[in-house]
Structures are given as structure tokens and as C-alpha cells.
PDB file of C-alpha atoms and ligand atoms in Angstrom:
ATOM      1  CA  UNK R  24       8.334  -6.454 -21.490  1.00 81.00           C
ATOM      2  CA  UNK R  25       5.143  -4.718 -20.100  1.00 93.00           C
ATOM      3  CA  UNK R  26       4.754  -1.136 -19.358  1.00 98.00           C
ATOM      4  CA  UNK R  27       2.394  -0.151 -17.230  1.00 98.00           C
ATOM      5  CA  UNK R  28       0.442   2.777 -15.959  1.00 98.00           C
ATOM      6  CA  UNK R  29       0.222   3.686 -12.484  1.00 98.00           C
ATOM      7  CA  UNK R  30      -3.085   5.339 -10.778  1.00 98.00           C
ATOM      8  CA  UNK R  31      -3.394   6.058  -7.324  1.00 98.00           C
ATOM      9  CA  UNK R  32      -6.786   5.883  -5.931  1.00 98.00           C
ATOM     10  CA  UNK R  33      -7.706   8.666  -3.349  1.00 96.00           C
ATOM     11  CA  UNK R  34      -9.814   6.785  -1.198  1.00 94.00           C
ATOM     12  CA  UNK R  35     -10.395   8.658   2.251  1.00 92.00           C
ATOM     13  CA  UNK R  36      -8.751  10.605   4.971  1.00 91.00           C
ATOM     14  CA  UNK R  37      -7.485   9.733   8.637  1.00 88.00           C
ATOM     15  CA  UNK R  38      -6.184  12.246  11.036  1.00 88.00           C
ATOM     16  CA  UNK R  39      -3.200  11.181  12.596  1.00 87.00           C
ATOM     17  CA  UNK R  40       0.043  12.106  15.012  1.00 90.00           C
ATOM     18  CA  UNK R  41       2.781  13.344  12.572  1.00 90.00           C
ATOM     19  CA  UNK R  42       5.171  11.527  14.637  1.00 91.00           C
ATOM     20  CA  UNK R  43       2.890   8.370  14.025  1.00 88.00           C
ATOM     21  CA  UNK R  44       3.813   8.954  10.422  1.00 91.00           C
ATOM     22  CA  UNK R  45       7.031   9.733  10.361  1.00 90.00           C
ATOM     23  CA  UNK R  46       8.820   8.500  13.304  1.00 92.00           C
ATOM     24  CA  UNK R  47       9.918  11.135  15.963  1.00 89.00           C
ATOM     25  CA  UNK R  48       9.010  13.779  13.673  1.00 89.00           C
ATOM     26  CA  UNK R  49       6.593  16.640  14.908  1.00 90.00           C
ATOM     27  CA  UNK R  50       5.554  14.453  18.124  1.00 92.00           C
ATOM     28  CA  UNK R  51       1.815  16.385  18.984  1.00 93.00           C
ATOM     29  CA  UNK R  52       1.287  17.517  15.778  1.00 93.00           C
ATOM     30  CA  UNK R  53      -2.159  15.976  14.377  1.00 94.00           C
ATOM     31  CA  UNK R  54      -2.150  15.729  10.774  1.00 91.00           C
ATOM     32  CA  UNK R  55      -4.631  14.727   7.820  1.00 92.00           C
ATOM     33  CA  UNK R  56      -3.771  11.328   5.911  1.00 92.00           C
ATOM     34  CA  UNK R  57      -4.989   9.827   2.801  1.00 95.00           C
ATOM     35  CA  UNK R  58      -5.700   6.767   2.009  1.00 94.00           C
ATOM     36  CA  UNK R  59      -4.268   5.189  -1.210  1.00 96.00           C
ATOM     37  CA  UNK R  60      -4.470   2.288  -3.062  1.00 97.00           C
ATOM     38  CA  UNK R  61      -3.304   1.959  -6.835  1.00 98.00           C
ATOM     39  CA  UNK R  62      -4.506   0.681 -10.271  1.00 98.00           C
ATOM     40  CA  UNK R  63      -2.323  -0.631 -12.346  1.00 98.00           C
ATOM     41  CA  UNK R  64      -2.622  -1.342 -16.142  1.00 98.00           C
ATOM     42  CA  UNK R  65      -0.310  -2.421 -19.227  1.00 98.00           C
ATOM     43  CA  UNK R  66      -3.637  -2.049 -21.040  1.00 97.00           C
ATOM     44  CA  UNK R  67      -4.027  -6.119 -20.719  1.00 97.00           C
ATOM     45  CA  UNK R  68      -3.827  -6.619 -17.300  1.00 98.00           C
ATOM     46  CA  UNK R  69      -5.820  -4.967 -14.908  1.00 98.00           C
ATOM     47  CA  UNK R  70      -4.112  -4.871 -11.141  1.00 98.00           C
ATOM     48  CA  UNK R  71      -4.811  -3.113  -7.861  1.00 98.00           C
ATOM     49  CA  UNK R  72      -2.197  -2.722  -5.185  1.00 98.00           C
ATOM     50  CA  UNK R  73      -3.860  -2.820  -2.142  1.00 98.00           C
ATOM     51  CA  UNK R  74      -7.336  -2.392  -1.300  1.00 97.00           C
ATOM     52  CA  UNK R  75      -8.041   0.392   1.325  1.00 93.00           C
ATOM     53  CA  UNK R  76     -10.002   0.259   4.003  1.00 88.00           C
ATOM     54  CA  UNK R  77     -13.740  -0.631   4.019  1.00 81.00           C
ATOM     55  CA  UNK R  78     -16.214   2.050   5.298  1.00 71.00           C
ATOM     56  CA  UNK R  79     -18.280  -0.007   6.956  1.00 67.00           C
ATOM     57  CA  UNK R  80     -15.475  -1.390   9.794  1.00 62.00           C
ATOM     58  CA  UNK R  81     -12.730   1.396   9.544  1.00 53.00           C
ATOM     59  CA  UNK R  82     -14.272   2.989  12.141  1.00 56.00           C
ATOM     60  CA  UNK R  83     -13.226   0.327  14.520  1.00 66.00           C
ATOM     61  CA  UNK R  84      -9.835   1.060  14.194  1.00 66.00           C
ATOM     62  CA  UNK R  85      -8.905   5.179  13.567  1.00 70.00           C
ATOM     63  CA  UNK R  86     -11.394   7.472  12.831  1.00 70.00           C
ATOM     64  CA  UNK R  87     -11.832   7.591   9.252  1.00 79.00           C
ATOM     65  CA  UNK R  88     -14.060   9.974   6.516  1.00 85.00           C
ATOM     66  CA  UNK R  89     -14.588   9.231   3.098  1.00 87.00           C
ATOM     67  CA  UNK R  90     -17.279  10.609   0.599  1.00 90.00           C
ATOM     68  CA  UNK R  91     -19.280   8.884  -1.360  1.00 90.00           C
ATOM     69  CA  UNK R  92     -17.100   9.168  -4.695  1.00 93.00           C
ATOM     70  CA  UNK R  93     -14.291   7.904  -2.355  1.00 93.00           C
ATOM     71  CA  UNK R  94     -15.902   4.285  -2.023  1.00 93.00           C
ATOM     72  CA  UNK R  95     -13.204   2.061  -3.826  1.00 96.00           C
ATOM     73  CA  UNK R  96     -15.466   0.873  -6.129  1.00 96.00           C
ATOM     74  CA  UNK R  97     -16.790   4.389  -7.256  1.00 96.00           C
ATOM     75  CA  UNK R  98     -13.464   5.876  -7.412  1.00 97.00           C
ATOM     76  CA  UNK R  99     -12.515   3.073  -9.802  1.00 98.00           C
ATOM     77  CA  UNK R 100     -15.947   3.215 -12.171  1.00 98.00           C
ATOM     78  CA  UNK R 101     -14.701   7.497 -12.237  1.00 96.00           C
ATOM     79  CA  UNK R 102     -11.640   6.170 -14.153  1.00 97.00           C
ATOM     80  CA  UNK R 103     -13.350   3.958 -16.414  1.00 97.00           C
ATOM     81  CA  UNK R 104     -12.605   0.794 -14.272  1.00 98.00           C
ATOM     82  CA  UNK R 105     -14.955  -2.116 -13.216  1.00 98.00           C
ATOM     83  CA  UNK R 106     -14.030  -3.996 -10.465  1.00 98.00           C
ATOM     84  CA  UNK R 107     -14.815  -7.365 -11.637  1.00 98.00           C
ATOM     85  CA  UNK R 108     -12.675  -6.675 -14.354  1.00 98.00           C
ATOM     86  CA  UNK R 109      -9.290  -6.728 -12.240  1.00 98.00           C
ATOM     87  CA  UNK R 110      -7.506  -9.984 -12.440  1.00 98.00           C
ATOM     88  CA  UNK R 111      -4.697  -9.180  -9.700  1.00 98.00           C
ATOM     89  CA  UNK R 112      -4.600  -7.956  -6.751  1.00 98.00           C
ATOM     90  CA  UNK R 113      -1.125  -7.313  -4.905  1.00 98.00           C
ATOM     91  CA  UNK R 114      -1.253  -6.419  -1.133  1.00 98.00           C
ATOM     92  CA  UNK R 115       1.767  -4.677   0.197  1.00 98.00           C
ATOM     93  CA  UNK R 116       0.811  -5.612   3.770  1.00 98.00           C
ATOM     94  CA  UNK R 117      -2.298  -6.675   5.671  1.00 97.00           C
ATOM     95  CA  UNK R 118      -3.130  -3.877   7.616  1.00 95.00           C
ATOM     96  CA  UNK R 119      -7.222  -2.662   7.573  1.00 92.00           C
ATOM     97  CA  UNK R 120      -6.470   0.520   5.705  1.00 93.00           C
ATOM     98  CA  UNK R 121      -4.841  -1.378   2.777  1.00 95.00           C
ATOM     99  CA  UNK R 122      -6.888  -5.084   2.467  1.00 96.00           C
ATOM    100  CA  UNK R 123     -10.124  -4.897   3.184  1.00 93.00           C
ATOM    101  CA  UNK R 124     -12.045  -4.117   0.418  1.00 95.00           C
ATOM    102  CA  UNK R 125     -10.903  -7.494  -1.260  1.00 97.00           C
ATOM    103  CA  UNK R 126     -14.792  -8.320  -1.617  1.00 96.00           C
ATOM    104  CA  UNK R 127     -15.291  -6.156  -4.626  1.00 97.00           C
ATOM    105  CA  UNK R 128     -12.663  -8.050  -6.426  1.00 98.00           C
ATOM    106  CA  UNK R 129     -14.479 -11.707  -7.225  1.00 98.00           C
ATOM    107  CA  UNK R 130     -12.617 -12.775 -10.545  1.00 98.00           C
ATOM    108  CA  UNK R 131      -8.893 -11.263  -9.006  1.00 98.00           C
ATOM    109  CA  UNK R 132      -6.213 -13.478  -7.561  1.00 98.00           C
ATOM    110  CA  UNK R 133      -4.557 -12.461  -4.159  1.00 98.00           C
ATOM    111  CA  UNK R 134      -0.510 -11.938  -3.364  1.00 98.00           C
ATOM    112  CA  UNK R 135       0.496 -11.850  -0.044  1.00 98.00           C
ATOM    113  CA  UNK R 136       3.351 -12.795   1.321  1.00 98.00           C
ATOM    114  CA  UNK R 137       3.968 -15.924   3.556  1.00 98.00           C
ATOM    115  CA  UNK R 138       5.841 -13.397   6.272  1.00 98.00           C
ATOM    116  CA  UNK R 139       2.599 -11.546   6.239  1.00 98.00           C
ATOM    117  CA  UNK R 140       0.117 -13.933   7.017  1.00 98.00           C
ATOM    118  CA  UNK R 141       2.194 -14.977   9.971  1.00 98.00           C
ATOM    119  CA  UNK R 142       2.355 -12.508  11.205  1.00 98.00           C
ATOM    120  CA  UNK R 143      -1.254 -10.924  11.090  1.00 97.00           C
ATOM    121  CA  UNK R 144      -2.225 -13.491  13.833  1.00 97.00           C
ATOM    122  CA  UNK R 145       0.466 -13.035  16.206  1.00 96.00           C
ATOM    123  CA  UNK R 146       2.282  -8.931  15.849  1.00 96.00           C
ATOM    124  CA  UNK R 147       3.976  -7.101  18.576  1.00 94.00           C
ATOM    125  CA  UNK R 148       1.683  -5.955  21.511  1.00 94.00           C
ATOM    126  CA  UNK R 149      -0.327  -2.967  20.580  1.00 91.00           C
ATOM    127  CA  UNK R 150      -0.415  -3.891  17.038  1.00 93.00           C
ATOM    128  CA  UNK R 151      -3.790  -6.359  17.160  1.00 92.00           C
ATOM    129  CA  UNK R 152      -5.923  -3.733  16.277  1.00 89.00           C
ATOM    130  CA  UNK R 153      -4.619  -2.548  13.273  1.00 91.00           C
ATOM    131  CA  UNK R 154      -5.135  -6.115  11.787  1.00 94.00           C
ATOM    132  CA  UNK R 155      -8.685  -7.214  11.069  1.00 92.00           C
ATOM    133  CA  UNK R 156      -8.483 -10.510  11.067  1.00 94.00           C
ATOM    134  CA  UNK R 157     -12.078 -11.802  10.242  1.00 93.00           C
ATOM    135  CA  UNK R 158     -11.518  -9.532   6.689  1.00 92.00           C
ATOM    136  CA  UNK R 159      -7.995 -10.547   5.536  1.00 95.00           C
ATOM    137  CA  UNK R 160      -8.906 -14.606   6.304  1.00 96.00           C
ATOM    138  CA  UNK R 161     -11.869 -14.573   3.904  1.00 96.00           C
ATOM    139  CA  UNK R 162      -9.630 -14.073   0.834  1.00 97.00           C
ATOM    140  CA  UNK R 163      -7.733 -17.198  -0.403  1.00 97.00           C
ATOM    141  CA  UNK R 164      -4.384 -16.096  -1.185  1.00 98.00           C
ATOM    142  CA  UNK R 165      -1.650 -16.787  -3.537  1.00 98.00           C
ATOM    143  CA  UNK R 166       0.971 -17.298  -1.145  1.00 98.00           C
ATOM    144  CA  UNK R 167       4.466 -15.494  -2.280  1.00 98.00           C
ATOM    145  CA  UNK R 168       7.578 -16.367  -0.065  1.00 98.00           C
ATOM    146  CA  UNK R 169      10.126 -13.592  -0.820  1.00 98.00           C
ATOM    147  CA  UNK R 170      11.127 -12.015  -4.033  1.00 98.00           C
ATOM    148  CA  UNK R 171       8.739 -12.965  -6.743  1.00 98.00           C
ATOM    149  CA  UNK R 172       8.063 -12.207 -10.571  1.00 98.00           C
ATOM    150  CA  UNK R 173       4.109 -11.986 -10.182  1.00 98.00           C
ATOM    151  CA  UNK R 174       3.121 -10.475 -14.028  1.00 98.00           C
ATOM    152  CA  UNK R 175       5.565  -9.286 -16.879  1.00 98.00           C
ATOM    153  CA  UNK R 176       6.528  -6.095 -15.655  1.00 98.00           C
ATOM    154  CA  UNK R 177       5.139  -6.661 -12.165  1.00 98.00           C
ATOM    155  CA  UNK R 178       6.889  -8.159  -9.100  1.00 98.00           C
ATOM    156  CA  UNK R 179       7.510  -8.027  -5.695  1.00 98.00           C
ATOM    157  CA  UNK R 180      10.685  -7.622  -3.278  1.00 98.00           C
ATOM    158  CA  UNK R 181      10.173  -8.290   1.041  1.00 98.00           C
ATOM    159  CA  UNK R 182      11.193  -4.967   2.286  1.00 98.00           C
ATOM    160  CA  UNK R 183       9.916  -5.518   6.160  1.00 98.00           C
ATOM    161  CA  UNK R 184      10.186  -2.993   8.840  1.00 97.00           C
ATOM    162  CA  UNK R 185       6.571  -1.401   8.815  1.00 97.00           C
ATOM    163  CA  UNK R 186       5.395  -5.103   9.384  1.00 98.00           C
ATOM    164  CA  UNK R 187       7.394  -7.900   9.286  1.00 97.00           C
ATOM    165  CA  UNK R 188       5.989  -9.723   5.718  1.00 98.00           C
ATOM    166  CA  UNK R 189       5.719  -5.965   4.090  1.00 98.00           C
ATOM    167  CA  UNK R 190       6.265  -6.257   0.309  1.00 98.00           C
ATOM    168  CA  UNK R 191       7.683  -3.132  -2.151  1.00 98.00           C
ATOM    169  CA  UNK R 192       5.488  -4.042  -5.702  1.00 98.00           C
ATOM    170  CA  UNK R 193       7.932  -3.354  -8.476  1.00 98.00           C
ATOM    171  CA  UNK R 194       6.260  -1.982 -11.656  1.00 98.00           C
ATOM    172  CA  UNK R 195       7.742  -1.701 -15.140  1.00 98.00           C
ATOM    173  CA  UNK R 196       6.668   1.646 -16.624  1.00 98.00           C
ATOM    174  CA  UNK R 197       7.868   3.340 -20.149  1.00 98.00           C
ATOM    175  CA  UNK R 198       9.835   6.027 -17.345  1.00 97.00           C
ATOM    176  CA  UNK R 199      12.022   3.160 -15.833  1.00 98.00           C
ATOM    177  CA  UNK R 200      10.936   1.296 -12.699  1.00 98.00           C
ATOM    178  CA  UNK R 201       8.665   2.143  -9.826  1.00 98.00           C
ATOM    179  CA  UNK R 202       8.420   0.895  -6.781  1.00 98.00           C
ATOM    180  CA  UNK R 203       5.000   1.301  -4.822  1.00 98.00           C
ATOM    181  CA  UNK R 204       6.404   0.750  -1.230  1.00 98.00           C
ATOM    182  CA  UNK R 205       3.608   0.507   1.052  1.00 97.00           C
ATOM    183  CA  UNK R 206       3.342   1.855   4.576  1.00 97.00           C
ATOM    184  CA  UNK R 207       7.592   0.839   4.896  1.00 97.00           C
ATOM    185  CA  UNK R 208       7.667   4.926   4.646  1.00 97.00           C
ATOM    186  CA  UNK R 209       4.045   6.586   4.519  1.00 94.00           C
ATOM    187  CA  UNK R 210       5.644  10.319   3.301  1.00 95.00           C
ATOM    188  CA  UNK R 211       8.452  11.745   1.126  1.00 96.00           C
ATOM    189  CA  UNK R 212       9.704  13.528   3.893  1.00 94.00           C
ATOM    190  CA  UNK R 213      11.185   9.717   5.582  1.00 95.00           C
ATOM    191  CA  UNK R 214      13.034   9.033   2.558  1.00 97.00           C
ATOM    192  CA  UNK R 215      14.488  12.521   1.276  1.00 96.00           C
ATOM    193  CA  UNK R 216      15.655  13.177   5.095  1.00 95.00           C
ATOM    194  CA  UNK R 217      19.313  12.899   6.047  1.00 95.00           C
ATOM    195  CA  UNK R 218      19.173  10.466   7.528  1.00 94.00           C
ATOM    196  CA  UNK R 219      16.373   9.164   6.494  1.00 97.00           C
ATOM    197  CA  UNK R 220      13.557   8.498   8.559  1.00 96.00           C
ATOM    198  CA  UNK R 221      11.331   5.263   9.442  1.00 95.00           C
ATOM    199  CA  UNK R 222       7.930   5.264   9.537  1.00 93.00           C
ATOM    200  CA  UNK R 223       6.564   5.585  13.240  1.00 91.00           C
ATOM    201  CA  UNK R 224       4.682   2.395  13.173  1.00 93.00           C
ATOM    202  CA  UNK R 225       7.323  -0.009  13.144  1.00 96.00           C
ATOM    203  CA  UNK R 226       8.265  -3.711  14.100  1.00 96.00           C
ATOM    204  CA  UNK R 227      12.162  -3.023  13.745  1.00 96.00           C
ATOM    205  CA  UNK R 228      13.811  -0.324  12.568  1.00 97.00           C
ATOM    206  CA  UNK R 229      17.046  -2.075  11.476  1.00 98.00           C
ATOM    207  CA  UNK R 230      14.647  -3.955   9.017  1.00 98.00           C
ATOM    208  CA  UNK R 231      13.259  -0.759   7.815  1.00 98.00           C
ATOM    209  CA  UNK R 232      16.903   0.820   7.182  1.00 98.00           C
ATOM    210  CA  UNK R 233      17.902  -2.605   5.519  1.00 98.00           C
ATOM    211  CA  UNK R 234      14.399  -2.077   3.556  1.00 98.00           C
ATOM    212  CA  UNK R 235      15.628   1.074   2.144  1.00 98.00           C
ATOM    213  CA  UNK R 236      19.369  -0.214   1.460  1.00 98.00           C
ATOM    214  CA  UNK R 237      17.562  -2.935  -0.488  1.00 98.00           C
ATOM    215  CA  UNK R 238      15.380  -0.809  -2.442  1.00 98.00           C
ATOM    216  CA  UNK R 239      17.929   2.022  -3.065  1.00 97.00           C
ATOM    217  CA  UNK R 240      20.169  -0.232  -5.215  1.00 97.00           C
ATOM    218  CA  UNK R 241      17.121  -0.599  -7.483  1.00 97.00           C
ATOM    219  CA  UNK R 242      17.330   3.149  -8.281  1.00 93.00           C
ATOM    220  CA  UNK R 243      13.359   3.338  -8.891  1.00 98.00           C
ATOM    221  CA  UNK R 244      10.863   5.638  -8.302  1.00 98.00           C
ATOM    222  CA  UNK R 245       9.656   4.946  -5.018  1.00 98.00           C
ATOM    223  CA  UNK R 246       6.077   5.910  -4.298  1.00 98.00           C
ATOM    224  CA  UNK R 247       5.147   5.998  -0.244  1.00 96.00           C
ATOM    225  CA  UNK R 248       1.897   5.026   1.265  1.00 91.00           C
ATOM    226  CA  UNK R 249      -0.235   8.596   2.662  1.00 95.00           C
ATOM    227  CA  UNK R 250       0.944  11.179   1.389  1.00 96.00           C
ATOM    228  CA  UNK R 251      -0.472  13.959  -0.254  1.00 96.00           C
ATOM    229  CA  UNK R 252       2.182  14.972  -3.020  1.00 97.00           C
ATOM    230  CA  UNK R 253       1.309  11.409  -4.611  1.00 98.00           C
ATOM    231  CA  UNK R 254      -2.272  12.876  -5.512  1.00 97.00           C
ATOM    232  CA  UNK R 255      -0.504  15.553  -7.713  1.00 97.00           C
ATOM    233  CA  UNK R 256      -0.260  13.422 -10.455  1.00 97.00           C
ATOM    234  CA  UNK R 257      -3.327  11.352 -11.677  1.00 97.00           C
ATOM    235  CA  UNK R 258      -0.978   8.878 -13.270  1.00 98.00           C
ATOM    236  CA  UNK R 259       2.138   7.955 -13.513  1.00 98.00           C
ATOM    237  CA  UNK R 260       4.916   8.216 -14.921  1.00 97.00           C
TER     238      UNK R 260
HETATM  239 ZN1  LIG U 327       0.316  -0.191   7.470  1.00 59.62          ZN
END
């Protein structure tokens, strides 16, 4: 079995509405947000999860600052990592912020899951925008359909809520198991709440509570999608 490291990628900031993060929570309260994506490696493979947003459009959707070392493909070369070397590339959902920087990837293959591409073309009202559909229809996808072994030591569970074709990537590490979870909660504070809290963009938040039943009998590490506390470690585990 593989092990592999985990890296999260700091990639930019967004200001956003607490309560936009965490649903309910601090309603009014304007907060800063990274973006994250994540390189993987067993020391074979060589995987993202996700590929952030891409400077040149994120404007169009959320106001959105990022330095230079914060371009994907810099951040990556600052860890030793060339991006035609990845192989894999896992998205967790479809959403600008987290697939569309796909183009610096030419020698990967694309996951997404079936749900997902549904759904990009046709979410719930108010939800368009967040989508970029022009970006996310010039990769050619792998298509996964549910659960799915996609690497040794790397697969992927459907753990909607966030989006209806959201994915949880479930990575094998020398710790145990971690589970890199998306936007299905986008800070610590949703899942160590009693009760626990969904994220505040949501298409149904009975499928984000069955999300988390699904993903607590895993007993993983669960890593969440913006918040700061992931970018106190460089690596994990
Ligand atoms: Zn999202």
C-alpha cells in the first residue's frame, strides 16, 4: 500500500461573510479566506487535488488577491514541483476557486465525478456564477460515478451537500487516513461544533449532515477547504 505525503498549496486570499463560510455563524462579519489546493506524493506518483482559481478570471466571480509566488505554478516550482510532471489530478468539486488552473497540468488525467458535471450546467438559482463553465469544459475528464479506488492509496467517496457531485479524496498516509474534504466544510470550526455546522454555501443540508455521518465512520483526518490552521503545517501528517 502507498503512503503518501500531503502539501497544501497557499494559493491566494478572498474576503468573505463568515456566515458565508460557516453557515449562520457570525452573519456581517467579513473575513479573510485562503485558497488551497494540495500536492500529493507517495514519491512515485505525483497528484494535485484541486486546482485553485486562475488569476486572470477570478476576478469575475469574488474579489480575489494573490502575489506573484502565489501563482499555482510558482508555488509548486517553491516545493521542488514541475507541473508537467503531475500525472493526476483529483477535483473535489467544480467550483472556479478549485478547477481552473487545469491548463498547467498537460500530461495529468482529470477525476470528476459524474454528479458534478451535471450539475455545473444546471445548479440552484444564484449558484451560476460560481461555476465557470467555459474553464471546467476544456478539460476531458475521467468520469468517476460514486465511490472509486483512483491510485493505491488514493480514492474518492461522494460526500454532496456543498454541491451536489462534491467528492471527499481519501489519502493513505504512514499516520492513518486523511480525508481532504473540499468546500463540504471550508473551516474546523463546522466540524468540531456541537452540532456541527454546514458550510453556508449549500445545495442541501441533509446531504451535508449525511456527508459527515459518512465520513465520520471512516475515522480519518479530515482536512477542510479555507482555512487558515491548515497552513500551520507544510505537510502532512
Ligand atoms: Zn466550493
Amino acid at each position: 500500500m502507498s503512503n503518501y505525503k500531503i502539501y497544501p498549496i497557499f494559493v491566494g486570499i478572498t474576503t468573505r461573510d463568515r456566515s458565508q463560510l460557516a453557515y449562520q455563524l457570525d452573519p456581517g462579519k467579513k473575513v479573510e479566506s485562503p485558497l488551497i489546493c494540495w500536492y500529493l506524493t507517495d514519491g512515485k506518483h505525483k497528484v494535485m487535488v484541486d486546482t485553485a482559481g486562475d488569476p486572470a478570471d477570478g476576478v469575475k466571480h469574488m474579489p480575489y488577491t494573490q502575489t506573484e509566488d502565489q501563482l499555482l505554478d510558482r508555488a509548486l516550482l517553491k516545493i521542488g514541483v514541475y507541473p508537467k510532471d503531475i500525472d493526476t489530478v483529483i477535483l473535489t468539486h467544480l467550483h472556479w476557486d478549485h478547477a481552473s488552473n487545469n491548463h498547467l497540468f498537460p500530461n495529468a488525467k482529470f477525476y470528476a465525478q459524474k454528479k458534478e458535471l451535471q450539475y455545473c450546467v444546471a445548479p440552484v438559482t444564484g449558484h451560476e456564477k460560481i461555476y465557470d463553465l467555459p474553464v471546467i469544459f476544456k478539460t476531458k475528464y475521467e468520469i468517476v460515478d460514486g465511490d472509486a479506488q483512483i491510485l493505491d492509496g488514493i480514492s474518492v467517496t461522494l460526500t454532496p451537500g456543498h454541491t451536489d457531485g462534491s467528492q471527499t479524496v481519501l489519502v493513505q498516509t504512514e499516520k492513518g487516513l486523511y480525508g481532504l474534504v473540499g468546500d463540504l466544510f471550508n473551516l474546523y470550526v463546522c466540524w468540531e461544533s456541537n452540532p456541527r455546522l454546514v458550510n453556508g454555501l449549500h445545495t442541501s443540508i441533509q446531504a451535508c449532515y449525511d456527508s459527515y455521518a459518512k465520513l465520520e465512520k471512516l475515522n480519518a483526518f479530515l482536512l477542510p477547504g479555507h482555512d487558515y490552521r491548515i497552513l500551520e503545517k507544510k505537510c502532512y501528517p
